[in-house]
XYZ file of C-alpha atoms in Angstrom:
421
model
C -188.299 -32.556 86.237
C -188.649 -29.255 88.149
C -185.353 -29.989 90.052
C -183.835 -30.528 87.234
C -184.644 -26.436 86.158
C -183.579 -25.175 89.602
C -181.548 -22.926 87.739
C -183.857 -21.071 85.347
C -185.154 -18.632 87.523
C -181.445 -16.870 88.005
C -180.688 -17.250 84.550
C -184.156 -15.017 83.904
C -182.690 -12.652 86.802
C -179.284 -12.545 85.243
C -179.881 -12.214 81.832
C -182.240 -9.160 82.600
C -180.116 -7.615 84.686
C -177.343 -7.960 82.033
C -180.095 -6.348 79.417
C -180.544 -3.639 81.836
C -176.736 -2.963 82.194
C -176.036 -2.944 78.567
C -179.055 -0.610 77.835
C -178.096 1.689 80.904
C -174.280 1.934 79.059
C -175.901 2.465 76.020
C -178.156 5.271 76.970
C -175.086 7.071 78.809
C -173.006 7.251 75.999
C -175.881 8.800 73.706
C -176.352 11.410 76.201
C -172.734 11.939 76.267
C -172.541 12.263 72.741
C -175.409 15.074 72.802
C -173.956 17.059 75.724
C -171.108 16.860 73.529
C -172.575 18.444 70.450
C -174.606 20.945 72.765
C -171.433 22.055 74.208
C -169.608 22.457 70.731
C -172.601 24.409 69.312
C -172.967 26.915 72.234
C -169.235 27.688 71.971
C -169.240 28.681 68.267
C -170.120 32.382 69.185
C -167.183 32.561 70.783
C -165.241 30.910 67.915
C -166.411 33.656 65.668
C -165.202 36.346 67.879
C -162.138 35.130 67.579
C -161.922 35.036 64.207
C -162.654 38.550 64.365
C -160.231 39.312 67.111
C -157.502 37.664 65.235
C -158.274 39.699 61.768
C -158.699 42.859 64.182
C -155.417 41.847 65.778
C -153.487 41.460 62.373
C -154.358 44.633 60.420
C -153.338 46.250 63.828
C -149.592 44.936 63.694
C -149.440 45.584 60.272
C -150.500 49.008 60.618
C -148.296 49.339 63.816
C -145.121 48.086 62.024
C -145.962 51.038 59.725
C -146.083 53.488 62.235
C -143.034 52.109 63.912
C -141.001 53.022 60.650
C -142.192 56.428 60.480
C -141.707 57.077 64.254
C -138.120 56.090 64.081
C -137.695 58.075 60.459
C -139.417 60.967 62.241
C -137.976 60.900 66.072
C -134.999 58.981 65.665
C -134.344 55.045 67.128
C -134.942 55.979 70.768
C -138.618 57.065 70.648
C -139.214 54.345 67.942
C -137.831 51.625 70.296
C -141.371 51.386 72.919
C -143.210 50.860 69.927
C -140.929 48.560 68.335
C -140.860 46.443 71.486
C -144.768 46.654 71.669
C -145.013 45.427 68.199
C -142.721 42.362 68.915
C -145.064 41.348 72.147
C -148.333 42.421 70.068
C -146.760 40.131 66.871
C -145.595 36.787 69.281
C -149.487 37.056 70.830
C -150.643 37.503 67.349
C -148.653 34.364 66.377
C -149.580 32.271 69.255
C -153.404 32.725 68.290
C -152.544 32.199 64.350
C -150.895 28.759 66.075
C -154.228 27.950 68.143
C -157.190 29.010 65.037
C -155.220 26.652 62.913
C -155.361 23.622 65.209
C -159.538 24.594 65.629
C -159.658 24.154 61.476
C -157.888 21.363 61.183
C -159.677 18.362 60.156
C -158.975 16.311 63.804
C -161.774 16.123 65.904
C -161.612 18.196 69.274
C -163.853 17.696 72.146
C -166.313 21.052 73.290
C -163.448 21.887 76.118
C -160.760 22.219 73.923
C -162.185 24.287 71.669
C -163.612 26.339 74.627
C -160.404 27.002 76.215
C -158.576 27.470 72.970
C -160.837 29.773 71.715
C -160.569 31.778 75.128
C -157.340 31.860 74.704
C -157.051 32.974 71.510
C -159.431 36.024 72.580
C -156.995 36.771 75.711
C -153.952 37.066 72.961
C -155.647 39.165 70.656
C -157.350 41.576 72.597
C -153.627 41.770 74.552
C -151.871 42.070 71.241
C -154.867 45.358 70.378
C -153.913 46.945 74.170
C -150.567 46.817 73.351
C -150.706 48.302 70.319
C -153.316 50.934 71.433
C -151.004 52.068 74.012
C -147.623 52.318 72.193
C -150.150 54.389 69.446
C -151.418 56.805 72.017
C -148.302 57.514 72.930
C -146.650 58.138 70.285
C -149.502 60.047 69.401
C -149.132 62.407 72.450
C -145.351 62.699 71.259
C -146.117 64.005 67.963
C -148.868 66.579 69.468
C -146.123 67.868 71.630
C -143.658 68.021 69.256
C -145.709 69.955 66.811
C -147.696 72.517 69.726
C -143.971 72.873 71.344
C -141.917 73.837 67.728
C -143.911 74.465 64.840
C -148.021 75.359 66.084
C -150.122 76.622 63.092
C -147.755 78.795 61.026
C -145.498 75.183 60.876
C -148.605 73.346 60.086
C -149.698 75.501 57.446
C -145.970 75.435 56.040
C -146.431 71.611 56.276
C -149.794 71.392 54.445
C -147.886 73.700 51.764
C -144.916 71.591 51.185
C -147.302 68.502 51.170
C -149.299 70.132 48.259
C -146.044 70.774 46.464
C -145.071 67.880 46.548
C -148.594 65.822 45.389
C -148.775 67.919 42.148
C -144.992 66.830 41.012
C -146.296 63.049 42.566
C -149.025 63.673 40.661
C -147.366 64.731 37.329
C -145.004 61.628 37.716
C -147.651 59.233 37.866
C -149.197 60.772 34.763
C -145.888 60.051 32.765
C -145.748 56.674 34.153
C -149.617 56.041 32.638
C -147.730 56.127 29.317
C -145.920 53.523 29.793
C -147.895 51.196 32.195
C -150.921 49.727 32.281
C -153.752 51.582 34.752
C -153.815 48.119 36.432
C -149.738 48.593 37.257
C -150.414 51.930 38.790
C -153.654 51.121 41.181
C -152.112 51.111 44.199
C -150.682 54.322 43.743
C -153.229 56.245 42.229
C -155.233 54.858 45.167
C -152.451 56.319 47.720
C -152.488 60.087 45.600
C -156.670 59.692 46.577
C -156.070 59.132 50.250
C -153.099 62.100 50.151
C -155.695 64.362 48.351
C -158.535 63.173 51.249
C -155.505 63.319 54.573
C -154.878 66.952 53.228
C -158.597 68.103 52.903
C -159.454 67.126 56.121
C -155.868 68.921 57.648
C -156.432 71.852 55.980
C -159.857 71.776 57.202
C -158.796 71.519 60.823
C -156.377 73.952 60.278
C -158.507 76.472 59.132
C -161.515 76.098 62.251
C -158.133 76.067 64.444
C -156.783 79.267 62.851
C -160.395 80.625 63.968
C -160.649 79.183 67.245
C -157.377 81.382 67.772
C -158.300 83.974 66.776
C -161.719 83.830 69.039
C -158.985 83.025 72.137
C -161.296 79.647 72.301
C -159.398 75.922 72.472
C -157.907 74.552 69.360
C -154.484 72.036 70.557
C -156.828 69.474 70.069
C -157.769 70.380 65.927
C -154.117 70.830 65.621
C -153.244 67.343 66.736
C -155.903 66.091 64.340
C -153.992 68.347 61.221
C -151.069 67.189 62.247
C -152.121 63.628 62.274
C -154.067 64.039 58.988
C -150.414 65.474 57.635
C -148.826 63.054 58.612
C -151.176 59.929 56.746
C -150.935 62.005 53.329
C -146.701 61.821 53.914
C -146.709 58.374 54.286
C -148.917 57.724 51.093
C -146.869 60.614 49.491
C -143.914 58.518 49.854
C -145.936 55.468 48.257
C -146.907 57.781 45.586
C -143.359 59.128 45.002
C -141.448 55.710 45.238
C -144.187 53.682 42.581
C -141.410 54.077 39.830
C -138.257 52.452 41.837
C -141.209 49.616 42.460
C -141.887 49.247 39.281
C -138.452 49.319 37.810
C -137.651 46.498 40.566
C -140.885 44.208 39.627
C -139.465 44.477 35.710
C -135.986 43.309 37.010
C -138.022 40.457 39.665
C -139.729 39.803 35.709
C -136.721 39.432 33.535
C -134.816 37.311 36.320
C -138.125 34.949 36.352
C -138.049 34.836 32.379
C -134.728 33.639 32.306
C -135.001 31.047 34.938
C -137.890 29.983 32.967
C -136.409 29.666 30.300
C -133.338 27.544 31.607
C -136.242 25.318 33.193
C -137.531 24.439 29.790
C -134.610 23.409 28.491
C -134.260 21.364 31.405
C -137.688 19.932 30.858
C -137.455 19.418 27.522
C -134.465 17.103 28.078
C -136.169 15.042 30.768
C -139.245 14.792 28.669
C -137.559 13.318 25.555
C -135.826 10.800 27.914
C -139.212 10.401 30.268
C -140.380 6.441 29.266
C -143.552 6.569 31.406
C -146.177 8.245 29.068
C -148.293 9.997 31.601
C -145.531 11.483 33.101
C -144.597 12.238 29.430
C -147.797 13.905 28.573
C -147.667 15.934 31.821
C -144.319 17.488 31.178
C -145.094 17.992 27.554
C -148.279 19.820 28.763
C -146.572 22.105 31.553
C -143.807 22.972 28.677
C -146.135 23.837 26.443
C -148.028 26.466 29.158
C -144.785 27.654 30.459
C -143.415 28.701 26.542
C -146.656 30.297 25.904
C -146.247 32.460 28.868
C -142.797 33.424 28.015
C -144.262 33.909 24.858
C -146.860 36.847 25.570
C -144.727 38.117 27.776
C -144.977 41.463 25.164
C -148.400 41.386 25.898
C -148.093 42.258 29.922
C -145.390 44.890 29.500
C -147.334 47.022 30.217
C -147.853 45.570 34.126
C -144.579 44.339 35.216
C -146.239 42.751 38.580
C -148.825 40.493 36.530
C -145.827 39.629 33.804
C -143.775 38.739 36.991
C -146.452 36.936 38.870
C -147.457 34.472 35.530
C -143.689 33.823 35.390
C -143.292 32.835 38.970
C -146.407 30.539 38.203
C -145.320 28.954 35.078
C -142.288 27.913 36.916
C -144.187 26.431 39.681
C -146.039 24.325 37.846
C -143.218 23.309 35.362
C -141.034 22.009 38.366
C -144.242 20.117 39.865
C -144.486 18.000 36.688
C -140.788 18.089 36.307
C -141.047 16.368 39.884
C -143.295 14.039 39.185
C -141.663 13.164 35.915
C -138.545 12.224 38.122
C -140.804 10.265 40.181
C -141.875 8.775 37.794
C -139.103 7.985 35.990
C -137.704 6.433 39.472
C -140.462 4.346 39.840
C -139.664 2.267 36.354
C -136.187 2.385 36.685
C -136.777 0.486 40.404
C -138.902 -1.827 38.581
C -136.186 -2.671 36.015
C -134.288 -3.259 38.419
C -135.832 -5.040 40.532
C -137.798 -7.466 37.266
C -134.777 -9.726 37.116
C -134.870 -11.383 40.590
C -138.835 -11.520 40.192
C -138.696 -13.413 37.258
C -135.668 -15.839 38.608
C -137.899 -16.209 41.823
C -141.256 -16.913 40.194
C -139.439 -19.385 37.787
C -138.203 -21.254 40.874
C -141.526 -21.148 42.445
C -143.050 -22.605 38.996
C -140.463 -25.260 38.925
C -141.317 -26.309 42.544
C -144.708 -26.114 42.025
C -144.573 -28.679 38.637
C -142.570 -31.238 40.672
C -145.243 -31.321 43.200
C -147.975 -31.856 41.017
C -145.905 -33.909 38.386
C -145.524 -36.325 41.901
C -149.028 -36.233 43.070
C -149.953 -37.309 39.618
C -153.760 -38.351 39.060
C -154.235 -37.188 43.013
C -153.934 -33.601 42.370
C -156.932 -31.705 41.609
C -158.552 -29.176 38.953
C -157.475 -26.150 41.598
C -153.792 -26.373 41.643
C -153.690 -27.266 38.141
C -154.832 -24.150 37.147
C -153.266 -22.155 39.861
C -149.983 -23.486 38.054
C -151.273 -22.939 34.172
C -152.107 -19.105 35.521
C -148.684 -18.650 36.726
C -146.942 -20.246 33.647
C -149.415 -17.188 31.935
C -148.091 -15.064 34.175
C -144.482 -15.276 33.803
C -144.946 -15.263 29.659
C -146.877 -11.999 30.313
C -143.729 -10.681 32.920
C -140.926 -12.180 30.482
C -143.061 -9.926 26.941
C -144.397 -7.133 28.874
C -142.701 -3.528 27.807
C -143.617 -2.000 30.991
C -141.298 -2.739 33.294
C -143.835 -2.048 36.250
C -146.593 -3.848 34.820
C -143.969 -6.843 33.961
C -142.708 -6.643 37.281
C -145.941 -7.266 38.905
C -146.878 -10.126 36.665
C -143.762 -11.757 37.812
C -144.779 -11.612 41.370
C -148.575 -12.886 40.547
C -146.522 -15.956 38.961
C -144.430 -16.523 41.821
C -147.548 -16.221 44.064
C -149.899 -18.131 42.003
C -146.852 -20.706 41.936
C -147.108 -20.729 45.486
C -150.843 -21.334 45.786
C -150.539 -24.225 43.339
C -147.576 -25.607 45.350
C -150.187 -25.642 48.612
C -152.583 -27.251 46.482
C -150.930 -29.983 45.491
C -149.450 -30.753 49.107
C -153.031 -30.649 50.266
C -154.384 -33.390 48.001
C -151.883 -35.323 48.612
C -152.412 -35.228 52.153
C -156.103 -35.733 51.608
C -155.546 -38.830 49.044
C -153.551 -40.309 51.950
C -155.710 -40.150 54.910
């Protein structure tokens, strides 16, 4: 008897060492999975910087493209052009890093290194993209100082502050016509710019004034002129803002009336498909979306006063009414596919049911409660396919018939089979 067990002893050494090797693999990959999530968690202060890097980066270009317009208004295309080409480097780093946050939000899982190195990466373009910028700014910084110590100097500056001054008050006076015949909401961003131009020439005439004494004391002052002329410079570009709100305006009320006549060719469109729309829910939808979109163009009387907001709830309207006028077409589609495709169904789950009968009509007493009904719930089936409106809904009760048809067909083969052996 204990020759016969000669064996048991290396199963008990197998079988343990197996245990150990399966709880050794186990063990590894836990610790892999929480060096995993260690690794992911210490790398999210880096992720955060360069979120911030990439918003830091982004207002800079912005700003930058700005300053590029102004430098080439202001110094003609040749000066312009080092910023311009700093901008485009700054802009394709800038896009690059856009590229890489995107693919750390996205819903796919990515392992600690690749967000790591990605995130690295992302800091390397950014701060770039801000160096670039930076320098093409400092320079063209320098270039205006120079310009203004080597031509104009104080007297020019104070001529400049002057002019500027001028030319608020008659901004000024504009935008107080305008208020009587737009809403304040309409004219925020330019009363906004008229605050910054009244703040840019404070502070210039400010640093104009401790320069003008500096002078006269024979003490330093290029560097309080640089600032003036800077400050000058701001309150010109929101002057222009200022200056060109009514062309802006006048172009949004234009943007608006093209809108409300697209619109309005839309509904008609959508009323049309909605009267010939069979599916209901698509039906309801597209009634719905009609009904929003002609209450828009409706109160349009009431936003005249903002032609941005009257333009932007036009351009919305119209975005939803072509969704649901999409998915009415979809819709629509999907019933005439079924209609067309019901016919064959029906012929193939009549076939099926004919099959089906013959078997069981030759299997006789042999064939069983299973097929039998298998055969009575397609026969149900095809009445409901032959009387049912819906053509989807009839189309798949056809193919339940042909496939409970099918099933009853099997059945019947099988107890025959059985009944034999």
């Amino acid at each position: 008897m204990a020759d016969g067990l000669w064996w048991l002893p290396s199963l008990v050494v197998f079988g343990a060492a197996f245990l150990a090797v399966a709880g050794g693999v186990v063990g590894f990959r836990r610790l892999g999975v929480r060096r995993e999530r260690t690794a992911i968690d210490a790398g999210r202060a880096l992720e955060v910087r360069a979120k911030g890097l990439i918003v830091q980066a982004d207002t800079a270009v912005r700003e930058a493209d700005r300053e590029a317009a102004f430098a080439e208004a202001q110094f003609g295309a040749a000066v312009a052009r080092d910023v311009r080409d700093a901008l485009e480097t700054a802009r394709a780093r800038l896009h690059e890093a856009l590229l890489l946050q995107q693919r750390l939000d996205d819903a796919h899982p990515d392992t600690a290194a690749e967000r790591r190195n990605w995130s690295t990466r992302i800091v390397d373009l950014c701060e770039s993209a801000l160096a670039e910028i930076g320098e093409a700014d400092a320079a063209l910084g320098a270039r205006r100082r120079a310009e203004r110590g080597a031509g104009e100097g104080l007297p020019a500056l104070h001529e400049d502050a002057a002019r500027l001054g001028r030319r608020r008050d008659e901004a000024v006076a504009a935008l107080d016509r305008l208020a009587t015949r737009f809403a304040p909401a309409a004219l925020a961003g330019a009363r906004g710019a008229a605050a910054r131009v009244d703040s840019a020439l404070v502070g210039a005439t400010a640093s104009l004034d401790e320069a003008e004494r500096r002078l006269a004391n024979s003490d330093p002052a290029a560097e309080l002129l640089a600032v003036a002329a800077d400050g000058l410079a701001r309150a010109e570009r929101d002057l222009a803002d200022v200056e060109g709100v009514e062309l802006v305006l006048a172009t949004a009320q234009s943007d608006a009336a093209e809108s409300a006549a697209a619109l309005d060719a839309e509904l008609v469109a959508a009323r049309g498909e909605r009267d010939r729309e069979e599916d209901a829910g698509a039906q309801a939808a597209l009634a719905t979306a009609i009904g929003e979109a002609s209450a828009v163009l409706a109160s349009r009387a009431e936003q005249a006063g903002d032609p941005f907001a009257d333009r932007d709830r036009l351009r919305a309207a119209r975005d939803r009414l072509e969704v649901a006028r999409a998915a009415a077409r979809n819709a629509q589609g999907r019933l005439d596919g079924a209609r067309g495709a019901l016919g064959g169904a029906i012929a193939i789950a009549e076939s099926q049911l004919r099959v089906a009968a013959a078997a069981i009509d030759r299997g006789g007493r042999r064939i069983g409660a299973d097929a039998r009904t298998r055969l009575a719930e397609a026969e149900r089936q095809l009445v409901i396919a032959r009387q049912e409106p819906d053509p989807v809904a009839a189309l798949d009760a056809a193919r339940r018939a042909a496939s409970r048809a099918s099933d009853a067909e099997a059945l019947a083969a099988y107890d025959t089979m059985g009944d034999g052996r």
